[in-house]
Short mmCIF file of C-alpha atoms in Angstrom, two decimals:
data_model
loop_
_atom_site.label_atom_id
_atom_site.label_comp_id
_atom_site.label_asym_id
_atom_site.label_seq_id
_atom_site.Cartn_x
_atom_site.Cartn_y
_atom_site.Cartn_z
CA MET G 175 103.84 111.73 37.41
CA ARG G 176 100.91 110.85 39.63
CA VAL G 177 97.68 112.07 39.64
CA ASN G 178 96.37 113.99 42.77
CA LEU G 179 93.06 111.64 42.76
CA ILE G 180 91.39 113.61 45.32
CA ALA G 181 92.33 116.99 44.33
CA VAL G 182 91.12 115.59 40.65
CA VAL G 183 87.67 114.61 42.53
CA ALA G 184 86.87 117.12 44.38
CA ASP G 185 87.66 119.87 41.87
CA PRO G 186 84.80 121.21 40.67
CA VAL G 187 86.14 122.11 37.94
CA GLY G 188 87.55 119.04 37.06
CA ALA G 189 85.71 115.46 37.33
CA HIS G 190 82.60 116.94 39.32
CA ARG G 191 81.93 118.75 35.82
CA TYR G 192 81.44 115.30 34.19
CA ASP G 193 78.28 114.26 36.49
CA ARG G 194 76.84 117.84 37.21
CA GLY G 195 73.43 117.87 35.71
CA MET G 196 73.11 114.41 34.79
CA PRO G 197 69.72 113.70 32.87
CA SER G 198 67.04 112.05 34.67
CA ALA G 199 67.18 108.43 34.28
CA GLU G 200 63.95 108.92 32.27
CA ASN G 201 66.05 110.95 29.07
CA ARG G 202 69.86 109.87 30.27
CA PRO G 203 72.66 109.64 27.38
CA SER G 204 72.92 106.19 25.72
CA VAL G 205 76.02 104.28 26.71
CA LEU G 206 77.60 105.63 23.20
CA SER G 207 76.81 109.25 24.21
CA ALA G 208 78.79 108.18 27.78
CA ILE G 209 81.59 106.88 26.58
CA GLU G 210 81.47 110.30 23.76
CA ASP G 211 81.81 112.73 25.97
CA ALA G 212 84.12 111.33 27.75
CA ALA G 213 86.44 111.23 25.31
CA ARG G 214 85.56 115.02 24.67
CA HIS G 215 86.38 115.76 28.05
CA PRO G 216 89.75 114.01 28.58
CA ARG G 217 90.38 113.88 32.72
CA PRO G 218 94.58 114.17 33.45
CA VAL G 219 95.89 110.83 33.86
CA TRP G 220 98.20 108.70 36.04
CA GLY G 221 101.75 109.55 33.78
CA SER G 222 102.62 105.96 32.66
CA GLU G 223 101.28 102.52 33.24
CA ARG G 224 103.89 101.90 35.73
CA ALA G 225 102.58 105.31 38.08
CA TYR G 226 98.95 103.30 37.41
CA VAL G 227 100.05 100.20 39.27
CA LEU G 228 102.21 101.72 42.03
CA ALA G 229 99.35 104.09 42.89
CA THR G 230 96.52 101.23 42.81
CA ILE G 231 99.23 99.30 44.98
CA ALA G 232 99.39 101.95 47.52
CA GLY G 233 96.05 102.51 47.49
CA VAL G 234 95.07 98.54 48.22
CA VAL G 235 98.20 97.21 50.45
CA GLY G 236 97.06 98.10 53.84
CA LEU G 237 95.26 97.01 56.47
CA GLY G 238 93.12 94.64 54.45
CA ASN G 239 96.55 92.36 54.00
CA VAL G 240 98.22 92.88 57.40
CA TRP G 241 95.32 92.81 59.83
CA ARG G 242 92.37 91.46 58.00
CA PHE G 243 93.80 88.38 56.24
CA PRO G 244 95.55 87.04 59.41
CA TYR G 245 92.39 87.25 61.43
CA MET G 246 90.08 85.40 58.42
CA ALA G 247 92.86 82.63 57.64
CA GLY G 248 92.94 81.93 61.80
CA LEU G 249 89.04 81.46 61.34
CA HIS G 250 89.29 79.69 58.70
CA GLY G 251 91.80 76.73 59.11
CA GLY G 252 94.75 78.39 57.71
CA GLY G 253 96.38 76.60 54.89
CA SER G 254 92.94 75.87 53.47
CA PHE G 255 91.99 78.96 53.61
CA VAL G 256 95.10 80.41 52.03
CA LEU G 257 94.57 77.94 49.53
CA ALA G 258 91.24 78.79 48.94
CA TYR G 259 91.91 82.83 48.50
CA VAL G 260 94.95 82.39 45.77
CA VAL G 261 91.89 79.99 43.72
CA CYS G 262 89.70 83.08 44.23
CA VAL G 263 91.81 85.60 43.47
CA ALA G 264 93.22 84.15 40.41
CA ILE G 265 89.75 83.00 38.63
CA MET G 266 87.66 85.90 40.27
CA ALA G 267 89.23 88.97 41.67
CA VAL G 268 91.82 89.71 38.86
CA PRO G 269 88.99 89.27 36.26
CA LEU G 270 86.27 91.40 37.93
CA ALA G 271 88.96 94.23 38.86
CA THR G 272 89.82 94.48 35.05
CA VAL G 273 86.20 94.65 34.49
CA GLU G 274 85.97 97.55 36.40
CA SER G 275 89.21 99.48 36.10
CA VAL G 276 88.48 98.89 32.29
CA ALA G 277 84.88 100.51 32.90
CA GLY G 278 86.30 103.32 35.07
CA GLY G 279 89.01 104.09 32.18
CA LEU G 280 85.85 104.14 29.10
CA VAL G 281 82.85 105.90 30.96
CA ARG G 282 85.48 108.29 33.20
CA ARG G 283 82.56 109.06 35.62
CA SER G 284 81.85 108.26 39.37
CA PRO G 285 80.85 104.61 40.41
CA VAL G 286 77.50 105.34 40.03
CA GLY G 287 77.99 107.48 37.10
CA THR G 288 79.23 104.67 35.19
CA LEU G 289 77.03 102.19 36.06
CA ARG G 290 74.40 104.40 35.08
CA ALA G 291 75.52 105.04 31.96
CA ALA G 292 75.76 101.23 31.19
CA ALA G 293 72.25 100.13 32.87
CA GLY G 294 69.72 103.24 32.99
CA ARG G 295 68.12 103.70 36.03
CA TRP G 296 68.79 100.19 38.08
CA GLY G 297 72.32 100.67 37.14
CA GLY G 298 72.38 103.91 39.17
CA VAL G 299 70.31 102.04 42.05
CA LEU G 300 73.37 99.34 41.89
CA GLY G 301 76.07 102.30 42.17
CA TRP G 302 74.62 103.34 45.20
CA LEU G 303 74.34 99.93 47.08
CA VAL G 304 78.57 99.88 46.00
CA VAL G 305 78.46 103.54 47.64
CA GLY G 306 76.54 101.71 50.66
CA MET G 307 79.52 99.05 50.68
CA THR G 308 81.93 101.05 50.94
CA VAL G 309 80.68 103.41 53.57
CA ALA G 310 79.45 100.07 55.79
CA ILE G 311 83.19 99.44 55.33
CA MET G 312 84.48 102.18 56.40
CA SER G 313 82.43 102.95 59.27
CA TYR G 314 84.69 99.91 61.02
CA TYR G 315 87.75 100.41 58.86
CA LEU G 316 87.79 103.84 60.72
CA VAL G 317 88.05 102.46 64.00
CA VAL G 318 90.55 99.42 62.92
CA THR G 319 92.96 102.99 61.67
CA GLY G 320 92.36 104.29 65.11
CA TRP G 321 94.03 101.46 66.78
CA THR G 322 96.96 101.85 64.66
CA PHE G 323 96.77 105.51 65.27
CA GLY G 324 96.20 104.52 69.11
CA TYR G 325 99.00 102.15 69.10
CA LEU G 326 101.50 104.46 67.78
CA LEU G 327 101.17 106.65 69.94
CA ASP G 328 102.00 104.07 72.65
CA ALA G 329 104.61 102.75 70.89
CA LEU G 330 106.02 106.72 71.01
CA ARG G 331 105.70 106.63 74.85
CA GLY G 332 107.34 103.22 74.96
CA ARG G 333 104.34 101.80 76.70
CA LEU G 334 102.72 98.93 74.29
CA THR G 335 99.99 97.14 76.20
CA THR G 336 97.96 93.95 75.65
CA PHE G 337 95.01 94.36 72.97
CA GLY G 338 92.73 93.90 76.87
CA GLU G 339 94.18 96.40 78.50
CA PHE G 340 94.50 98.84 75.33
CA THR G 341 90.79 98.73 74.83
CA SER G 342 89.10 98.42 78.46
CA GLY G 343 88.08 101.82 78.70
CA LEU G 344 86.80 104.10 75.65
CA ALA G 345 90.00 104.45 73.83
CA SER G 346 88.21 103.28 70.34
CA LEU G 347 85.48 105.59 70.73
CA TRP G 348 87.88 108.63 71.06
CA LEU G 349 90.47 107.36 68.52
CA MET G 350 87.99 106.24 65.61
CA LEU G 351 86.51 110.07 66.29
CA ALA G 352 90.08 111.75 66.08
CA VAL G 353 90.79 109.65 62.90
CA GLY G 354 87.48 110.89 61.50
CA LEU G 355 88.46 114.57 61.86
CA MET G 356 91.82 114.09 60.55
CA LEU G 357 89.86 112.24 57.56
CA LEU G 358 88.00 115.63 57.53
CA ALA G 359 90.60 118.08 57.59
CA VAL G 360 92.95 116.20 54.86
CA VAL G 361 89.64 115.67 52.60
CA SER G 362 88.61 119.02 52.92
CA LEU G 363 91.94 121.38 52.31
CA GLY G 364 93.85 118.41 50.34
CA VAL G 365 95.87 115.58 50.36
CA LYS G 366 98.59 115.91 47.52
CA SER G 367 101.26 115.32 50.24
CA ILE G 368 100.36 112.23 52.14
CA GLU G 369 99.64 110.42 48.76
CA ARG G 370 102.86 111.50 47.85
CA ALA G 371 103.99 109.74 51.63
CA SER G 372 101.95 106.83 50.86
CA LEU G 373 103.57 106.07 47.52
CA TYR G 374 106.86 105.65 49.89
CA ALA G 375 105.66 104.67 53.05
CA VAL G 376 103.85 100.96 51.51
CA PRO G 377 107.13 99.99 50.11
CA VAL G 378 108.72 100.83 53.19
CA LEU G 379 105.91 98.76 55.38
CA VAL G 380 105.90 96.06 52.94
CA GLY G 381 109.90 95.74 53.68
CA ILE G 382 109.40 96.19 57.09
CA VAL G 383 106.90 93.20 57.01
CA VAL G 384 108.79 91.14 55.29
CA ALA G 385 111.89 91.60 57.53
CA LEU G 386 109.23 91.06 60.73
CA ALA G 387 108.41 87.92 58.93
CA VAL G 388 112.11 86.51 58.09
CA TYR G 389 112.65 87.27 62.20
CA ALA G 390 109.81 85.59 63.11
CA GLN G 391 110.86 82.12 61.54
CA SER G 392 113.35 82.06 64.46
CA LEU G 393 110.80 82.05 67.45
CA ASP G 394 109.82 78.91 68.66
CA GLY G 395 106.22 78.62 67.21
CA ALA G 396 107.54 79.30 63.55
CA ASP G 397 107.46 75.18 62.32
CA GLN G 398 103.85 75.27 64.21
CA ALA G 399 102.93 78.82 62.45
CA ARG G 400 104.30 76.58 59.10
CA ALA G 401 102.33 73.63 59.64
CA PHE G 402 99.10 75.74 60.19
CA PHE G 403 99.37 78.15 57.76
CA PHE G 404 100.27 75.83 54.93
CA GLY G 405 98.48 72.55 56.13
CA LEU G 406 95.16 71.63 54.40
CA ASP G 407 92.29 70.14 55.88
CA GLY G 408 89.67 68.63 54.01
CA ASP G 409 86.76 69.52 56.03
CA ARG G 410 87.76 73.40 55.70
CA LEU G 411 88.04 73.01 52.13
CA SER G 412 84.77 71.46 51.74
CA ASP G 413 83.48 74.07 53.74
CA PRO G 414 81.27 76.74 51.61
CA ALA G 415 82.27 78.94 54.44
CA THR G 416 85.73 78.77 53.70
CA TRP G 417 85.30 79.45 50.32
CA ARG G 418 82.94 82.69 51.25
CA ALA G 419 85.32 84.51 53.35
CA ALA G 420 87.92 83.76 50.68
CA ALA G 421 86.28 85.12 47.77
CA GLY G 422 85.16 87.99 50.43
CA GLN G 423 88.78 88.64 51.55
CA ALA G 424 89.99 88.48 48.05
CA PHE G 425 87.40 91.24 46.44
CA TYR G 426 87.84 93.10 49.84
CA SER G 427 91.69 93.48 49.15
CA LEU G 428 91.40 94.28 45.82
CA GLY G 429 88.76 96.93 46.12
CA ILE G 430 86.57 95.20 44.30
CA GLY G 431 82.53 95.69 44.38
CA GLN G 432 83.65 99.50 46.38
CA GLY G 433 84.05 101.84 43.83
CA VAL G 434 87.95 102.24 44.17
CA LEU G 435 88.94 100.55 41.18
CA ILE G 436 86.37 102.52 39.01
CA ALA G 437 87.84 105.99 39.72
CA TYR G 438 91.32 105.09 39.66
CA GLY G 439 90.58 103.02 36.46
CA SER G 440 89.02 106.53 35.39
CA PHE G 441 92.21 107.98 35.29
CA VAL G 442 94.15 105.28 33.25
CA PRO G 443 96.04 106.64 30.43
CA ALA G 444 95.33 105.60 26.78
CA GLY G 445 97.15 102.25 25.66
CA THR G 446 97.61 101.20 29.09
CA ASN G 447 97.59 97.08 29.33
CA ILE G 448 95.13 97.21 32.71
CA LEU G 449 95.00 93.12 32.81
CA ARG G 450 98.43 93.42 32.79
CA SER G 451 98.43 96.62 35.51
CA THR G 452 95.99 94.22 37.90
CA THR G 453 97.86 91.15 37.41
CA ALA G 454 100.57 92.85 38.94
CA VAL G 455 98.38 94.61 41.90
CA ALA G 456 96.88 91.31 42.47
CA LEU G 457 99.92 89.45 43.04
CA THR G 458 101.89 91.99 44.80
CA ASN G 459 98.56 92.42 47.18
CA SER G 460 98.46 88.68 48.04
CA ALA G 461 102.09 88.02 48.63
CA VAL G 462 101.90 91.03 51.18
CA SER G 463 99.25 88.81 52.62
CA ILE G 464 100.29 85.56 52.57
CA ILE G 465 103.53 87.12 54.15
CA SER G 466 101.59 88.93 56.88
CA GLY G 467 99.44 85.91 57.68
CA LEU G 468 103.42 83.63 58.33
CA LEU G 469 104.53 86.63 60.45
CA VAL G 470 101.30 86.92 62.50
CA PHE G 471 100.60 82.90 63.01
CA SER G 472 104.45 83.13 63.70
CA ILE G 473 104.10 85.06 67.16
CA VAL G 474 100.90 83.63 67.82
CA PHE G 475 102.61 80.17 68.62
CA THR G 476 104.90 81.24 70.53
CA PHE G 477 103.33 82.84 72.41
CA GLY G 478 100.31 80.80 72.42
CA ILE G 479 97.44 83.55 71.35
CA PRO G 480 94.24 81.26 69.83
CA PRO G 481 94.62 81.89 65.99
CA ALA G 482 90.57 82.01 66.21
CA ALA G 483 91.09 85.02 68.31
CA GLY G 484 88.90 87.44 65.31
CA SER G 485 89.92 91.10 64.56
CA GLU G 486 92.01 91.89 67.24
CA LEU G 487 94.69 88.88 66.43
CA SER G 488 97.39 90.94 64.93
CA PHE G 489 96.90 93.71 67.60
CA THR G 490 97.53 90.76 69.91
CA ALA G 491 100.49 89.62 68.13
CA PHE G 492 102.68 92.56 67.21
CA PRO G 493 103.43 94.03 70.67
CA ARG G 494 104.30 90.87 71.76
CA VAL G 495 106.90 90.55 69.11
CA PHE G 496 108.32 93.87 69.42
CA GLY G 497 108.69 93.41 72.93
CA GLN G 498 111.19 90.56 72.82
CA MET G 499 113.24 92.34 70.08
CA ALA G 500 116.49 94.23 70.14
CA GLY G 501 115.35 97.68 69.56
CA GLY G 502 112.02 96.96 69.10
CA GLU G 503 110.55 100.11 70.70
CA TRP G 504 111.96 101.89 67.64
CA VAL G 505 110.39 99.22 65.29
CA ALA G 506 107.22 99.72 66.96
CA VAL G 507 107.29 102.99 66.28
CA VAL G 508 108.34 102.93 62.23
CA PHE G 509 105.87 99.87 61.75
CA PHE G 510 102.47 101.44 63.75
CA GLY G 511 103.58 104.77 61.93
CA LEU G 512 103.63 103.02 58.52
CA LEU G 513 100.85 100.97 59.60
CA PHE G 514 98.27 103.86 60.32
CA LEU G 515 99.68 105.90 57.24
CA ALA G 516 98.42 102.93 54.87
CA GLY G 517 95.57 102.55 56.86
CA PHE G 518 94.62 106.69 56.76
CA THR G 519 95.17 106.88 52.75
CA SER G 520 92.66 103.68 52.33
CA CYS G 521 90.25 105.80 54.20
CA ILE G 522 90.81 108.51 52.54
CA GLY G 523 90.35 106.60 48.75
CA GLY G 524 86.94 105.14 50.45
CA THR G 525 85.75 108.45 51.24
CA VAL G 526 86.71 110.37 48.34
CA VAL G 527 84.35 107.35 46.56
CA VAL G 528 81.37 108.45 49.29
CA MET G 529 81.75 112.04 48.83
CA SER G 530 81.82 112.25 44.89
CA ALA G 531 78.84 110.38 44.90
CA ILE G 532 76.91 112.46 47.55
CA ARG G 533 77.96 115.91 46.08
CA ASP G 534 77.37 114.73 42.53
CA GLU G 535 74.36 112.73 42.58
CA VAL G 536 72.25 114.65 45.69
CA GLY G 537 74.08 118.30 44.44
CA VAL G 538 74.71 118.82 48.80
CA GLY G 539 77.24 121.50 49.49
CA ARG G 540 79.55 120.45 52.11
CA ALA G 541 79.96 117.01 51.09
CA ALA G 542 83.22 116.07 52.97
CA ALA G 543 81.47 116.85 56.51
CA TRP G 544 78.34 115.11 55.03
CA THR G 545 80.64 111.84 54.23
CA VAL G 546 82.59 111.86 56.93
CA GLY G 547 80.17 112.56 59.31
CA LEU G 548 77.98 109.97 58.02
CA ILE G 549 80.73 107.25 58.44
CA ALA G 550 81.70 108.12 61.91
CA VAL G 551 78.34 107.90 63.20
CA LEU G 552 78.04 104.61 61.88
CA GLY G 553 81.12 103.46 62.80
CA VAL G 554 80.18 104.14 66.85
CA PRO G 555 78.67 100.82 67.47
CA SER G 556 82.17 99.49 65.70
CA ALA G 557 84.35 101.42 67.83
CA VAL G 558 81.77 100.78 71.42
CA SER G 559 82.12 96.82 70.47
CA PHE G 560 85.77 97.09 71.83
CA THR G 561 85.16 99.12 74.70
CA GLY G 562 83.80 98.58 78.20
CA ILE G 563 80.64 98.69 76.93
CA GLY G 564 81.21 95.54 74.46
CA LEU G 565 78.35 95.79 72.09
CA ARG G 566 77.89 92.23 70.25
CA VAL G 567 75.88 90.44 67.84
CA GLY G 568 75.76 86.83 69.33
CA ASP G 569 79.02 85.75 70.51
CA ALA G 570 80.90 88.18 68.21
CA PRO G 571 81.91 91.68 69.14
CA PHE G 572 79.66 94.21 66.54
CA LEU G 573 83.00 95.09 64.20
CA ASP G 574 83.68 91.66 63.53
CA TRP G 575 79.76 91.07 62.76
CA LEU G 576 79.78 93.68 60.55
CA ASP G 577 82.82 92.99 58.60
CA GLN G 578 81.59 89.23 58.19
CA VAL G 579 78.25 90.44 56.84
CA THR G 580 79.80 93.19 54.26
CA GLY G 581 83.74 91.57 53.87
CA ALA G 582 82.30 87.92 53.48
CA GLY G 583 79.13 88.27 52.09
CA ALA G 584 77.21 91.05 50.75
CA ILE G 585 80.67 92.48 49.23
CA VAL G 586 80.79 89.15 47.00
CA VAL G 587 77.46 89.90 45.52
CA ILE G 588 78.07 93.40 44.83
CA GLY G 589 80.99 92.93 43.25
CA LEU G 590 80.07 90.09 41.17
CA LEU G 591 76.66 91.80 39.98
CA GLY G 592 78.10 95.35 39.38
CA ALA G 593 81.40 93.67 37.09
CA ALA G 594 78.86 91.88 35.43
CA VAL G 595 76.74 94.72 34.51
CA LEU G 596 79.43 96.68 33.40
CA ALA G 597 80.79 93.43 30.92
CA ARG G 598 77.56 93.00 29.62
CA SER G 599 75.83 96.36 29.06
CA LEU G 600 79.27 98.04 27.56
CA PRO G 601 79.96 98.24 24.10
CA ARG G 602 82.38 94.82 23.90
CA ARG G 603 84.47 96.24 21.44
CA ARG G 604 85.09 99.84 22.85
CA LEU G 605 85.57 97.55 26.33
CA VAL G 606 88.23 94.94 24.44
CA ALA G 607 90.12 98.06 23.30
CA ALA G 608 89.68 100.40 26.21
CA SER G 609 91.95 97.49 27.84
CA GLY G 610 95.02 97.65 25.95
CA VAL G 611 95.55 93.97 25.90
CA ASP G 612 97.16 92.56 22.86
CA PRO G 613 95.33 89.39 21.76
CA ILE G 614 97.47 86.16 21.42
CA ARG G 615 96.56 83.79 18.79
CA LEU G 616 96.85 80.34 18.59
CA GLY G 617 96.06 78.76 15.21
CA ARG G 618 92.83 80.30 14.77
CA LEU G 619 91.78 80.82 17.84
CA SER G 620 92.72 84.19 19.74
CA LEU G 621 92.68 84.55 23.55
CA GLY G 622 92.41 88.13 24.61
CA SER G 623 90.46 90.45 26.42
CA ASP G 624 86.93 89.55 25.46
CA LEU G 625 87.42 86.07 27.21
CA VAL G 626 87.65 88.40 31.06
CA PHE G 627 84.58 90.23 30.29
CA ARG G 628 82.62 87.09 28.80
CA TRP G 629 83.61 85.35 32.35
CA ALA G 630 82.98 87.98 34.15
CA VAL G 631 79.26 87.61 32.95
CA THR G 632 79.29 84.10 33.43
CA LEU G 633 80.44 83.96 36.99
CA PRO G 634 77.60 85.05 39.06
CA PRO G 635 75.37 82.22 37.43
CA LEU G 636 78.03 79.89 37.91
CA VAL G 637 78.51 81.15 41.94
CA VAL G 638 74.60 80.73 42.24
CA VAL G 639 74.92 77.06 41.20
CA ALA G 640 77.80 76.45 43.24
CA TYR G 641 75.97 77.61 46.61
CA VAL G 642 72.89 75.31 45.47
CA ILE G 643 75.05 72.21 45.11
CA ALA G 644 77.02 72.93 48.34
CA ALA G 645 73.54 73.59 50.05
CA ILE G 646 72.30 70.36 48.99
CA LEU G 647 74.94 68.17 49.43
#
């Protein structure tokens, strides 16, 4: 049975009781006290490891795969970006996601509370940076979710238009505000039904993406798309910007540095092999991203769309292929409906991370209204960047600029620091035990989750050294 995550976080007798009345930084409990407190007040948990994996997949698979991955690949050389992304998932994202999930299961507090328990006042500051990152990402993610809602409405009317026509007025702004109101209603009243629906919607969405990708291989531009998407460019591979963008996409799509994995991990049942579960989530998430990219670029090269079109790439491509398919109008309705649901449930997850921090740490009432209002207000510049106003930063729409700053820069820094603090400050033996990983013995050598936590501490200085070397060369 799946835990109703939002209801638990919002329940004043549930998750809230663990953070209410937190002592000041000068008198905070020790790490061991925080862990013992979590053990004395067990939370509801996912029904099984399988339920945890499915719930996490439902939480992270969505617009980051179908919308963001293809446009980032288009900007950074196709196959070179794909290879860099796969490497970053394997050596960075999976270990760091494991650390965040294990820490959430060990301390069982909000992201701010978990980082404060690990590292005191400065851990709390880092926790707020995580929340701030989530707010920034959510501010433009809400706009993109509004686009999916707008395209769903157009598909229902049988009037799919080009992206330029779609954004020629103030539609991006009004749709963002409409989705914000829906989000406020859901997080205020409870989301049990929509959470349940997302568990079914995400597999259907993945099935549709796979089916469309297979169909797209019959298009005229499929060969060119495969050459672009899987071909390697030495200059791109040696460009630090490609690796920075790939690392950002790996962190972005798995929810690293955004508090979501800590929150989900706080409901992990005892005995769950979190490394195995995280690997399963990462493999599924990466497969959906790569299939989505193959689909999008087959359409892009067939219809002569520039691969480096930016954040509008997928929304330019999909209406084209639906217009060419037999029964495409019905496929469009189902596709955009499920894509909207996937984006909307991700909005809920991000909103809950921010909402719980505002309520539990600041102690204000009406946390849902404050959270959604803050996200919507900060989302206005991103929304109007795709209207007739056309707000830009340099040559890029404001939304694209903010996505690059957060999703290809700040999220990597915060994700690396957060995981390193958790892996270094929380008791190593407790972390290893909470990971649920049985060590593999090769003679006298024992390979287990301890290596994951050591690697998480080692990664930040290695990344710094890599960037310094790249700058010098």
